[in-house]
mmCIF file with all atom_site columns, C-alpha atoms in Angstrom:
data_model
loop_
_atom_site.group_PDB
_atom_site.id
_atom_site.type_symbol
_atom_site.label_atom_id
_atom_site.label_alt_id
_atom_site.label_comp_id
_atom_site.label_asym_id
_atom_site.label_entity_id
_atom_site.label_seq_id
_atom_site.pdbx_PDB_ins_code
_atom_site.Cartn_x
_atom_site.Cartn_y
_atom_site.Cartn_z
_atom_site.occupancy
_atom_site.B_iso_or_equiv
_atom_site.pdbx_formal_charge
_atom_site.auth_seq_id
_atom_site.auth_comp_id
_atom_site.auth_asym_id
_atom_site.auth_atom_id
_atom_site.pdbx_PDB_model_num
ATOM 1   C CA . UNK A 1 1   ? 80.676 -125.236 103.003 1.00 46.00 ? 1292 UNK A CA 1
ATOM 2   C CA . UNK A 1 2   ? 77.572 -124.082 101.428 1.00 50.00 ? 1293 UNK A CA 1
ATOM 3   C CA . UNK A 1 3   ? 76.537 -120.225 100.299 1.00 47.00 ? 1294 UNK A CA 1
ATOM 4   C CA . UNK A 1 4   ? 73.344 -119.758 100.460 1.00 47.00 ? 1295 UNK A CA 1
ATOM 5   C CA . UNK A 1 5   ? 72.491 -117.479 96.772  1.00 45.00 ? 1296 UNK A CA 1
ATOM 6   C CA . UNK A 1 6   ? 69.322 -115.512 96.280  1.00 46.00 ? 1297 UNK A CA 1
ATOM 7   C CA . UNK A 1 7   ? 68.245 -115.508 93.221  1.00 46.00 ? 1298 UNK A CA 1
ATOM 8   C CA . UNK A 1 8   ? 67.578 -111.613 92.106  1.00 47.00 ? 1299 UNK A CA 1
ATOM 9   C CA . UNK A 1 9   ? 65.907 -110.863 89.023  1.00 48.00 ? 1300 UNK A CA 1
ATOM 10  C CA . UNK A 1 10  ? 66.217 -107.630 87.216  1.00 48.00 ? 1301 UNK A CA 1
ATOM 11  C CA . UNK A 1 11  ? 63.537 -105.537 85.168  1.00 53.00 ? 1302 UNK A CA 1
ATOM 12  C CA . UNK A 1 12  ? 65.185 -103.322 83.271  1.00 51.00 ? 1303 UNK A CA 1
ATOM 13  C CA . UNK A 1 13  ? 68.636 -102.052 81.824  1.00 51.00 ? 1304 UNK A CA 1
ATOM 14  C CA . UNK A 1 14  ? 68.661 -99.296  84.667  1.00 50.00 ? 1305 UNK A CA 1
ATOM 15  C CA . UNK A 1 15  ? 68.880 -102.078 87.275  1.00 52.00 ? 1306 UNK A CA 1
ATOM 16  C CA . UNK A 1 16  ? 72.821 -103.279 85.915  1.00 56.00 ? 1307 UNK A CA 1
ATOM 17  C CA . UNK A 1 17  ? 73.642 -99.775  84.822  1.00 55.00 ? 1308 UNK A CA 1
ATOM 18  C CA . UNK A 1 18  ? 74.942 -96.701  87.422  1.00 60.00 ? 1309 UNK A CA 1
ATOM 19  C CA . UNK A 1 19  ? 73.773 -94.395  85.158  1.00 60.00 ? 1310 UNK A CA 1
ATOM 20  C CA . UNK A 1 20  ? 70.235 -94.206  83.502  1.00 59.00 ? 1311 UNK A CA 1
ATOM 21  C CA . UNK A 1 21  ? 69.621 -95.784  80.090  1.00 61.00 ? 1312 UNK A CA 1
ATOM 22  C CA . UNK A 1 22  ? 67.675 -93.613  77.462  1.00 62.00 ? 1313 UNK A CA 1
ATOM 23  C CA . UNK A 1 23  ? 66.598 -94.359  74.239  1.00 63.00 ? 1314 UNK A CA 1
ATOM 24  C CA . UNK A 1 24  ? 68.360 -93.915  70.800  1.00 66.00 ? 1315 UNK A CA 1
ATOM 25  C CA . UNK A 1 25  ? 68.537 -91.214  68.725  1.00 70.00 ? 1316 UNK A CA 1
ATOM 26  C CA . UNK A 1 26  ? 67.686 -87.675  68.730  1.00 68.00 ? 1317 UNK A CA 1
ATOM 27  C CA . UNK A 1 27  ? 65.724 -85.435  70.507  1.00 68.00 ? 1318 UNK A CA 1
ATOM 28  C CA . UNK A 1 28  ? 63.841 -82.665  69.659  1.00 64.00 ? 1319 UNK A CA 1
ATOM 29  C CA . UNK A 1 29  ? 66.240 -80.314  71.634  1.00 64.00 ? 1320 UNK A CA 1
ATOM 30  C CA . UNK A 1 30  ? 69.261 -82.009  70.035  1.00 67.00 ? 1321 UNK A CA 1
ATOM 31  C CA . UNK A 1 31  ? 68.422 -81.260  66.953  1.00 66.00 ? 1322 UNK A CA 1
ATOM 32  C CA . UNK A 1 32  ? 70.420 -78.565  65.031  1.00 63.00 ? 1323 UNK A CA 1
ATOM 33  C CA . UNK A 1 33  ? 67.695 -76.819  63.597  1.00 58.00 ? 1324 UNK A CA 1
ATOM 34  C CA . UNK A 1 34  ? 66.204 -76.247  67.160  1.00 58.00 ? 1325 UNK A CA 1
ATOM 35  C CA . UNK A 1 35  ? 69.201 -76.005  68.917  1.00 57.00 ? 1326 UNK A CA 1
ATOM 36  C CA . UNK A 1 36  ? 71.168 -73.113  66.676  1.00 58.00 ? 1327 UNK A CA 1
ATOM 37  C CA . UNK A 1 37  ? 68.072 -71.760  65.070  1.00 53.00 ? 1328 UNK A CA 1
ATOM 38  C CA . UNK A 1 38  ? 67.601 -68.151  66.088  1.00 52.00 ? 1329 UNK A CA 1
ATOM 39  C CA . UNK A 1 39  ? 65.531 -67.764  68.542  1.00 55.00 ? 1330 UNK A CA 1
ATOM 40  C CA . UNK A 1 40  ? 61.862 -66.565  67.579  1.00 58.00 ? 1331 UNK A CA 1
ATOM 41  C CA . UNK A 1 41  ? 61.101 -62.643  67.984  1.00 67.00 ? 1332 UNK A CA 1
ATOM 42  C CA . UNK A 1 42  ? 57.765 -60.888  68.193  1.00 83.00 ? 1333 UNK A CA 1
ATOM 43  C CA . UNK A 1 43  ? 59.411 -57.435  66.861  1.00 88.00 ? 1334 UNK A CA 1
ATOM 44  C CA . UNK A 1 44  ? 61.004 -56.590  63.653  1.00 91.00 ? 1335 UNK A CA 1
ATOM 45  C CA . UNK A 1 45  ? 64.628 -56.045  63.153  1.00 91.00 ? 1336 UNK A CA 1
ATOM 46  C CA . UNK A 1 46  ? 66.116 -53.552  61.743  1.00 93.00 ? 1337 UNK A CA 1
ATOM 47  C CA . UNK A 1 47  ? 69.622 -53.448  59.922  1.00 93.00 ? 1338 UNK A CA 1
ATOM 48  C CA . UNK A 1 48  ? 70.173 -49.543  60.475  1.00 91.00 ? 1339 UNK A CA 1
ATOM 49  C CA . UNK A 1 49  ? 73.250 -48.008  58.558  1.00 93.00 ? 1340 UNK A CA 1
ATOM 50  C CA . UNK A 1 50  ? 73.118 -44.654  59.443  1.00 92.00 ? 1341 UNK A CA 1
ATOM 51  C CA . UNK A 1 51  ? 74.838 -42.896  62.770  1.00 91.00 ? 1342 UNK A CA 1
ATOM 52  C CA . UNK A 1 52  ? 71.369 -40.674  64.382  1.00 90.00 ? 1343 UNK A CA 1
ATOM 53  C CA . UNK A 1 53  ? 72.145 -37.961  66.881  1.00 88.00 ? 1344 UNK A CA 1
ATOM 54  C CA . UNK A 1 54  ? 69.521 -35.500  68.842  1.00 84.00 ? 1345 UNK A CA 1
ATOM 55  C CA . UNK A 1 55  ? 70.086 -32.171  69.193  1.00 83.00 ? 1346 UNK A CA 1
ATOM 56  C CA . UNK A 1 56  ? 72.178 -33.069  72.941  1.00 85.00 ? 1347 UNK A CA 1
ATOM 57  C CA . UNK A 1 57  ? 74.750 -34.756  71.016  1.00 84.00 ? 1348 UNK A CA 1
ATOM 58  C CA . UNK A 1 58  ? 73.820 -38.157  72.104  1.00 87.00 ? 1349 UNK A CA 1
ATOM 59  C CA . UNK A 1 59  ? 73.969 -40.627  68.881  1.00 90.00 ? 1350 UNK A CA 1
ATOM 60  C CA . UNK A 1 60  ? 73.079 -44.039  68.197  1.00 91.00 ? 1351 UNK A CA 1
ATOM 61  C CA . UNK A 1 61  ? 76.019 -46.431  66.198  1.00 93.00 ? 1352 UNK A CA 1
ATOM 62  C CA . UNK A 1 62  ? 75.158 -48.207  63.261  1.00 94.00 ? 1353 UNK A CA 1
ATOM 63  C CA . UNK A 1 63  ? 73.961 -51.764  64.414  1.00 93.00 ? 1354 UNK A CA 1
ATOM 64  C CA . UNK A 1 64  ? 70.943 -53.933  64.371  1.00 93.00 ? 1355 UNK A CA 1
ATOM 65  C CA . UNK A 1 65  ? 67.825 -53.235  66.389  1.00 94.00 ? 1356 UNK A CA 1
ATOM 66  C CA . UNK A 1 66  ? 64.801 -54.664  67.221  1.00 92.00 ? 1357 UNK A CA 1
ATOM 67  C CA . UNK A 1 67  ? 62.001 -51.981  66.692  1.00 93.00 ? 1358 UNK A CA 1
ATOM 68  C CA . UNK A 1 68  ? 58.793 -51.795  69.400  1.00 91.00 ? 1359 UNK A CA 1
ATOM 69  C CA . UNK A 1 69  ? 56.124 -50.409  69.415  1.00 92.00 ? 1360 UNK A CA 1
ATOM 70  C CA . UNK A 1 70  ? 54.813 -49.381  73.113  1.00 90.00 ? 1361 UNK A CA 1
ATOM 71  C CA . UNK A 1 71  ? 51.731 -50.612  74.011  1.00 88.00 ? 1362 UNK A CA 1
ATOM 72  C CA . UNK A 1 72  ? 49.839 -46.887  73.663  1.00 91.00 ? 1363 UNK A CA 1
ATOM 73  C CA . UNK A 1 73  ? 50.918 -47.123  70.208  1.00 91.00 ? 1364 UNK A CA 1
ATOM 74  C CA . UNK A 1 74  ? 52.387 -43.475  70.060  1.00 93.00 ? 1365 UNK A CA 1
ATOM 75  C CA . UNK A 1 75  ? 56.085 -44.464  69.992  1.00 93.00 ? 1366 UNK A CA 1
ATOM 76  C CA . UNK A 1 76  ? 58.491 -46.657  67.798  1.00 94.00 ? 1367 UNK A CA 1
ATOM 77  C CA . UNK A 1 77  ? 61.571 -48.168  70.536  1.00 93.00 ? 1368 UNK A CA 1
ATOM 78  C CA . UNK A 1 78  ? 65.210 -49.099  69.136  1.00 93.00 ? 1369 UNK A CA 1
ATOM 79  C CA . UNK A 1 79  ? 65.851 -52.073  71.547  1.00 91.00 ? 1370 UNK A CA 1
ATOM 80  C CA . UNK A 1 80  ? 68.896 -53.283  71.394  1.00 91.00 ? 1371 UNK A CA 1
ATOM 81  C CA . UNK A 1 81  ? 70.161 -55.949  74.201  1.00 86.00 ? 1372 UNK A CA 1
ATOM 82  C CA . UNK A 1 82  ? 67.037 -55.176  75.892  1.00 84.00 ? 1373 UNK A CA 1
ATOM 83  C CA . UNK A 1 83  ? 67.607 -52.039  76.507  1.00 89.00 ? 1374 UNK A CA 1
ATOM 84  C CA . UNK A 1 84  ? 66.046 -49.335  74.425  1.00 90.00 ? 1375 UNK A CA 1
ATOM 85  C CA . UNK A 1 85  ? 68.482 -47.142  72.889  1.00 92.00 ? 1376 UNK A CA 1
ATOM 86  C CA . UNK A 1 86  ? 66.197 -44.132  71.476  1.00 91.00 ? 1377 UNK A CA 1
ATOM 87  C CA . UNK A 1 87  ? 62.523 -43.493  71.311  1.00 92.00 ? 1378 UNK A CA 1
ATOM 88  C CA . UNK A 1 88  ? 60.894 -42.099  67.935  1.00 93.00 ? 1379 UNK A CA 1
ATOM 89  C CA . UNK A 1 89  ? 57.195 -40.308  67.972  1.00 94.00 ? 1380 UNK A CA 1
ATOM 90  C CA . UNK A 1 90  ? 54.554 -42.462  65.766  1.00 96.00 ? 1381 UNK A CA 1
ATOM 91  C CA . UNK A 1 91  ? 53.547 -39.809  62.519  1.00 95.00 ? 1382 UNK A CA 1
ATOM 92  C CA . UNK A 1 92  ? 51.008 -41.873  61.128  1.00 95.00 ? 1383 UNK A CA 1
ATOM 93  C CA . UNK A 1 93  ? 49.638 -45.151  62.557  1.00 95.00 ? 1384 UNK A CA 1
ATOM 94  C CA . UNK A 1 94  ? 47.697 -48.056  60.122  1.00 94.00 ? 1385 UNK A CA 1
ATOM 95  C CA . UNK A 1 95  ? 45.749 -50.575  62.128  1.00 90.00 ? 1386 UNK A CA 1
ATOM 96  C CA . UNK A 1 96  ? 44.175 -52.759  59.508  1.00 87.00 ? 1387 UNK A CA 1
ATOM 97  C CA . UNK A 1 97  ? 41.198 -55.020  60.634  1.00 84.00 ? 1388 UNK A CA 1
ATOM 98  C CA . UNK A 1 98  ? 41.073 -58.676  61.059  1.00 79.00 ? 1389 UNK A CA 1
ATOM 99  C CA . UNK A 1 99  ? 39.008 -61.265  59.338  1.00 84.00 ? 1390 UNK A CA 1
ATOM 100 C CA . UNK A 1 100 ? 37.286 -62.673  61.541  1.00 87.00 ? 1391 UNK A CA 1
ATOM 101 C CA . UNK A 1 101 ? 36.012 -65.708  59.071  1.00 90.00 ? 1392 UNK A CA 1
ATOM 102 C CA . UNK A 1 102 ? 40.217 -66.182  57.880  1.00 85.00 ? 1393 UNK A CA 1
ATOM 103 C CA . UNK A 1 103 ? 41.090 -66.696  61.855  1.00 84.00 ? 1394 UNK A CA 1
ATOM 104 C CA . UNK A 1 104 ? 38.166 -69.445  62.356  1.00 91.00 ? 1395 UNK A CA 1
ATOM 105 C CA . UNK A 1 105 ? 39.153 -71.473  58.732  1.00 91.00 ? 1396 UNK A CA 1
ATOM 106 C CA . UNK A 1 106 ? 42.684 -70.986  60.256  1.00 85.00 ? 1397 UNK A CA 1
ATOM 107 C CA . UNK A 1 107 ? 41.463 -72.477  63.551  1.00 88.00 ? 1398 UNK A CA 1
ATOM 108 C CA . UNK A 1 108 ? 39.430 -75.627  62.494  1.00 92.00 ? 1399 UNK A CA 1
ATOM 109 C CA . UNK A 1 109 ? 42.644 -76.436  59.923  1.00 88.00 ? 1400 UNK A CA 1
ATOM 110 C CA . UNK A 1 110 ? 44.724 -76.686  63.020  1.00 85.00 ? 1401 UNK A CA 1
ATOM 111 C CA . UNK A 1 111 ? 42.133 -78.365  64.712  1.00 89.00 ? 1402 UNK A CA 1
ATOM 112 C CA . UNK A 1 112 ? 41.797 -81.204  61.447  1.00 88.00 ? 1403 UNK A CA 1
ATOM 113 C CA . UNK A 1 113 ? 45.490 -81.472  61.572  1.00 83.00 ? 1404 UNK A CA 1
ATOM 114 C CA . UNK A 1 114 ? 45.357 -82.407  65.257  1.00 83.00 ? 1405 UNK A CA 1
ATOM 115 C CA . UNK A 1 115 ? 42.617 -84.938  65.259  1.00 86.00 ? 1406 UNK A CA 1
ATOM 116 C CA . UNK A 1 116 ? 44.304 -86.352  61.731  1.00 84.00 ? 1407 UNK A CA 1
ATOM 117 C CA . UNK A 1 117 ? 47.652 -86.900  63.379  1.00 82.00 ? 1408 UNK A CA 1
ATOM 118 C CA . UNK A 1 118 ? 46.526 -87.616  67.028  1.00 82.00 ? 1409 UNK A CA 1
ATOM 119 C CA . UNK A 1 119 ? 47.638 -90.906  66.721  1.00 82.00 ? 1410 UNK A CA 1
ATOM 120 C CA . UNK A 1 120 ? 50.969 -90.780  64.822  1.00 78.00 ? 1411 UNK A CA 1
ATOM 121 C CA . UNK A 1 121 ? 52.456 -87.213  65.858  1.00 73.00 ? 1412 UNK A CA 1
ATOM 122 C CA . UNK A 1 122 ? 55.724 -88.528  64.215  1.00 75.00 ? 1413 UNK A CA 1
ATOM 123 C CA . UNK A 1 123 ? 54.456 -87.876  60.752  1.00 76.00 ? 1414 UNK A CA 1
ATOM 124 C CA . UNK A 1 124 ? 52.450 -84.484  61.785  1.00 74.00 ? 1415 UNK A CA 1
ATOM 125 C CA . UNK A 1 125 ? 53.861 -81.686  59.752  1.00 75.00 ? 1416 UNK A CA 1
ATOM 126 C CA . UNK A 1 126 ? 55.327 -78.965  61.557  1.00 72.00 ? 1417 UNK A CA 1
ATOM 127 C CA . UNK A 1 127 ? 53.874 -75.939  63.147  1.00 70.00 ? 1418 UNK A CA 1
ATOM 128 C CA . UNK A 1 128 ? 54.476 -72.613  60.618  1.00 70.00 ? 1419 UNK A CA 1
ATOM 129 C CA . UNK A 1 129 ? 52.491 -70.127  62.467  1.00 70.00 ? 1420 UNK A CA 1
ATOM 130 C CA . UNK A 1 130 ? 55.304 -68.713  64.157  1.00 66.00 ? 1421 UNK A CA 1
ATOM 131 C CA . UNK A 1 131 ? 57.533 -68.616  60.754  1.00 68.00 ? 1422 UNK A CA 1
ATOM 132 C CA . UNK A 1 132 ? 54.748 -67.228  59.062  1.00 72.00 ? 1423 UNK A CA 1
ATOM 133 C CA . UNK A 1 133 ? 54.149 -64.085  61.771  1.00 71.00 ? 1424 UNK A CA 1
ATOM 134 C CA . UNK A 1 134 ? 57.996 -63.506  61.538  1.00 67.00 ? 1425 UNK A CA 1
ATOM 135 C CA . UNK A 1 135 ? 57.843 -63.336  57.474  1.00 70.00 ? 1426 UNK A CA 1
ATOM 136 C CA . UNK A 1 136 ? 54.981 -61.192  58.262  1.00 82.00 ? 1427 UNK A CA 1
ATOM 137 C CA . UNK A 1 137 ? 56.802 -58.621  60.027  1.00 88.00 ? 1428 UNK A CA 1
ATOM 138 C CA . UNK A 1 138 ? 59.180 -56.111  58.658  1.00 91.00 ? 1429 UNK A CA 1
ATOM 139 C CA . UNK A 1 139 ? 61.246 -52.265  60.051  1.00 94.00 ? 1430 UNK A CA 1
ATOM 140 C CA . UNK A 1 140 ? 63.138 -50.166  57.548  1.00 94.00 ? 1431 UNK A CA 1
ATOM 141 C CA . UNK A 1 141 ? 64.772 -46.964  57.783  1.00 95.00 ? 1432 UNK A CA 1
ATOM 142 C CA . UNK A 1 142 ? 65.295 -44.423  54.361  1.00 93.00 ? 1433 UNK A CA 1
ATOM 143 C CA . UNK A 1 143 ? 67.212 -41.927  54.015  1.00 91.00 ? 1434 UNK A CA 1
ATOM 144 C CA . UNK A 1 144 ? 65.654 -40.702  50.580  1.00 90.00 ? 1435 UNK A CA 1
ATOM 145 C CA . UNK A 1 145 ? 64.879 -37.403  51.688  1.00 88.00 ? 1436 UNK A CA 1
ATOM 146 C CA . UNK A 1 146 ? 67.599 -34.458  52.993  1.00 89.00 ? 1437 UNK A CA 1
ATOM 147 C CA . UNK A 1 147 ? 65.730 -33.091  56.306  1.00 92.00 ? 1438 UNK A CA 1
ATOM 148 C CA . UNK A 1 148 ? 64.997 -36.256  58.149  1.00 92.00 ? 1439 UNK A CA 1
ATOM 149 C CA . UNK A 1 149 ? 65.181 -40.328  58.092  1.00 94.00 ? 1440 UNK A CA 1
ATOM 150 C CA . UNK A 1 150 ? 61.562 -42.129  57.411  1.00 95.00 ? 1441 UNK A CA 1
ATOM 151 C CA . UNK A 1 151 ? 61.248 -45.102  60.139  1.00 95.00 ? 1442 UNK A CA 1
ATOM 152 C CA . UNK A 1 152 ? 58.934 -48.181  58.363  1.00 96.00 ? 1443 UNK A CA 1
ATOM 153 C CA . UNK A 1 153 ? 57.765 -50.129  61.077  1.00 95.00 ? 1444 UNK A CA 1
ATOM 154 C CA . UNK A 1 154 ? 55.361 -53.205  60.364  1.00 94.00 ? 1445 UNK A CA 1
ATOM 155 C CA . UNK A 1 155 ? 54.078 -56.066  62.439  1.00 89.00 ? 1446 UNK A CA 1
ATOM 156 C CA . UNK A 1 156 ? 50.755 -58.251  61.316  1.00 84.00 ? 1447 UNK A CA 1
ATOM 157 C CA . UNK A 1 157 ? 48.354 -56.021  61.173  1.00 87.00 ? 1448 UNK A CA 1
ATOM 158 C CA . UNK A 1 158 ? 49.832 -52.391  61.678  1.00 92.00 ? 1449 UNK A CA 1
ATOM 159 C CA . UNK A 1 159 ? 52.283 -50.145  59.996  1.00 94.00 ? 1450 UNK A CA 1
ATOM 160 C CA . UNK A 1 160 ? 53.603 -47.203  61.776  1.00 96.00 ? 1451 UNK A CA 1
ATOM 161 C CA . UNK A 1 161 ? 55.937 -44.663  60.212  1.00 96.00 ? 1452 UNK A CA 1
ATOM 162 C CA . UNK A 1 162 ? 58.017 -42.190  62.293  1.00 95.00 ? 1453 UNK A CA 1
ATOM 163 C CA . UNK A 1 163 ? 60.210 -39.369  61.227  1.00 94.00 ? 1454 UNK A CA 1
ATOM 164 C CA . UNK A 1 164 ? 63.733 -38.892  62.493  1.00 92.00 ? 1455 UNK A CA 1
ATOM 165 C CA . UNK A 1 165 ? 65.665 -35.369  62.029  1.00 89.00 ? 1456 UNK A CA 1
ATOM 166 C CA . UNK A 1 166 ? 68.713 -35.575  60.434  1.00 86.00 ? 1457 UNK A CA 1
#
């Protein structure tokens, strides 16, 4: 009796294996930093100990809150859960301007680092820009004075302030 055998030749691991072979080791998304770091916010937040109520009786709890300024610039949002929670008029509004010659020496740094590192991107340091707008940002809320509660608000380049009646 004779069996006739054809001779098959396999390419790669995923040939033999049901499942799909990957490499070793970590990925990017696996790695704790990434995976539990909090994730990165464009508004302040604000650690607000007080209890605020409006004249209706409606009050707010004491919580955290990210604070927003609307796009018109006239009105400081507590957003909490997405949802905003209570809407403060703007007092006085700071808009400082931007350096126009800072943003370009920032740009061709980021640019050298690139080209540097194009061919190794293992050893390319990581990217701080986003770490360094969130240090840059910063909401506060005093209580200082006996008629009403000063809301700090500050994001880059502006500041706004709002007043709160107590």
């Amino acid at each position: 009796m004779i069996i006739d055998c054809n001779l098959i030749t396999l390419n790669s691991p995923e040939d033999i294996l049901p499942y799909p072979a990957t490499k070793s080791g970590l990925l990017d998304e696996d790695k704790g930093y990434i995976k539990y770091g909090y994730p990165s916010s464009s508004y302040p937040i604000l650690n607000m100990p007080y209890i605020l109520e409006d004249y209706d009786g409606n009050s707010i709890p004491p919580g955290h809150y990210e604070i927003v300024l609307s796009t018109d610039r006239k009105t400081l949002y507590f957003v909490e859960s997405n949802k905003i929670k209570a809407a403060v008029p703007v007092a006085k509004l700071v808009e400082k301007a931007v350096n126009i010659e800072e943003e370009r020496e920032k740009i061709k740094e980021r640019e050298k680092l690139a080209k540097k590192y194009k061919n190794n991107k293992r050893r390319k340091p990581l990217d701080q820009t986003e770490r360094k707008k969130q240090a840059d940002m910063e909401a506060s809320i005093d209580a200082s004075n006996a008629q009403y509660y000063v809301l700090h608000y500050k994001n880059g380049n502006i500041q706004a302030t709002g007043y709160i009646l107590k």
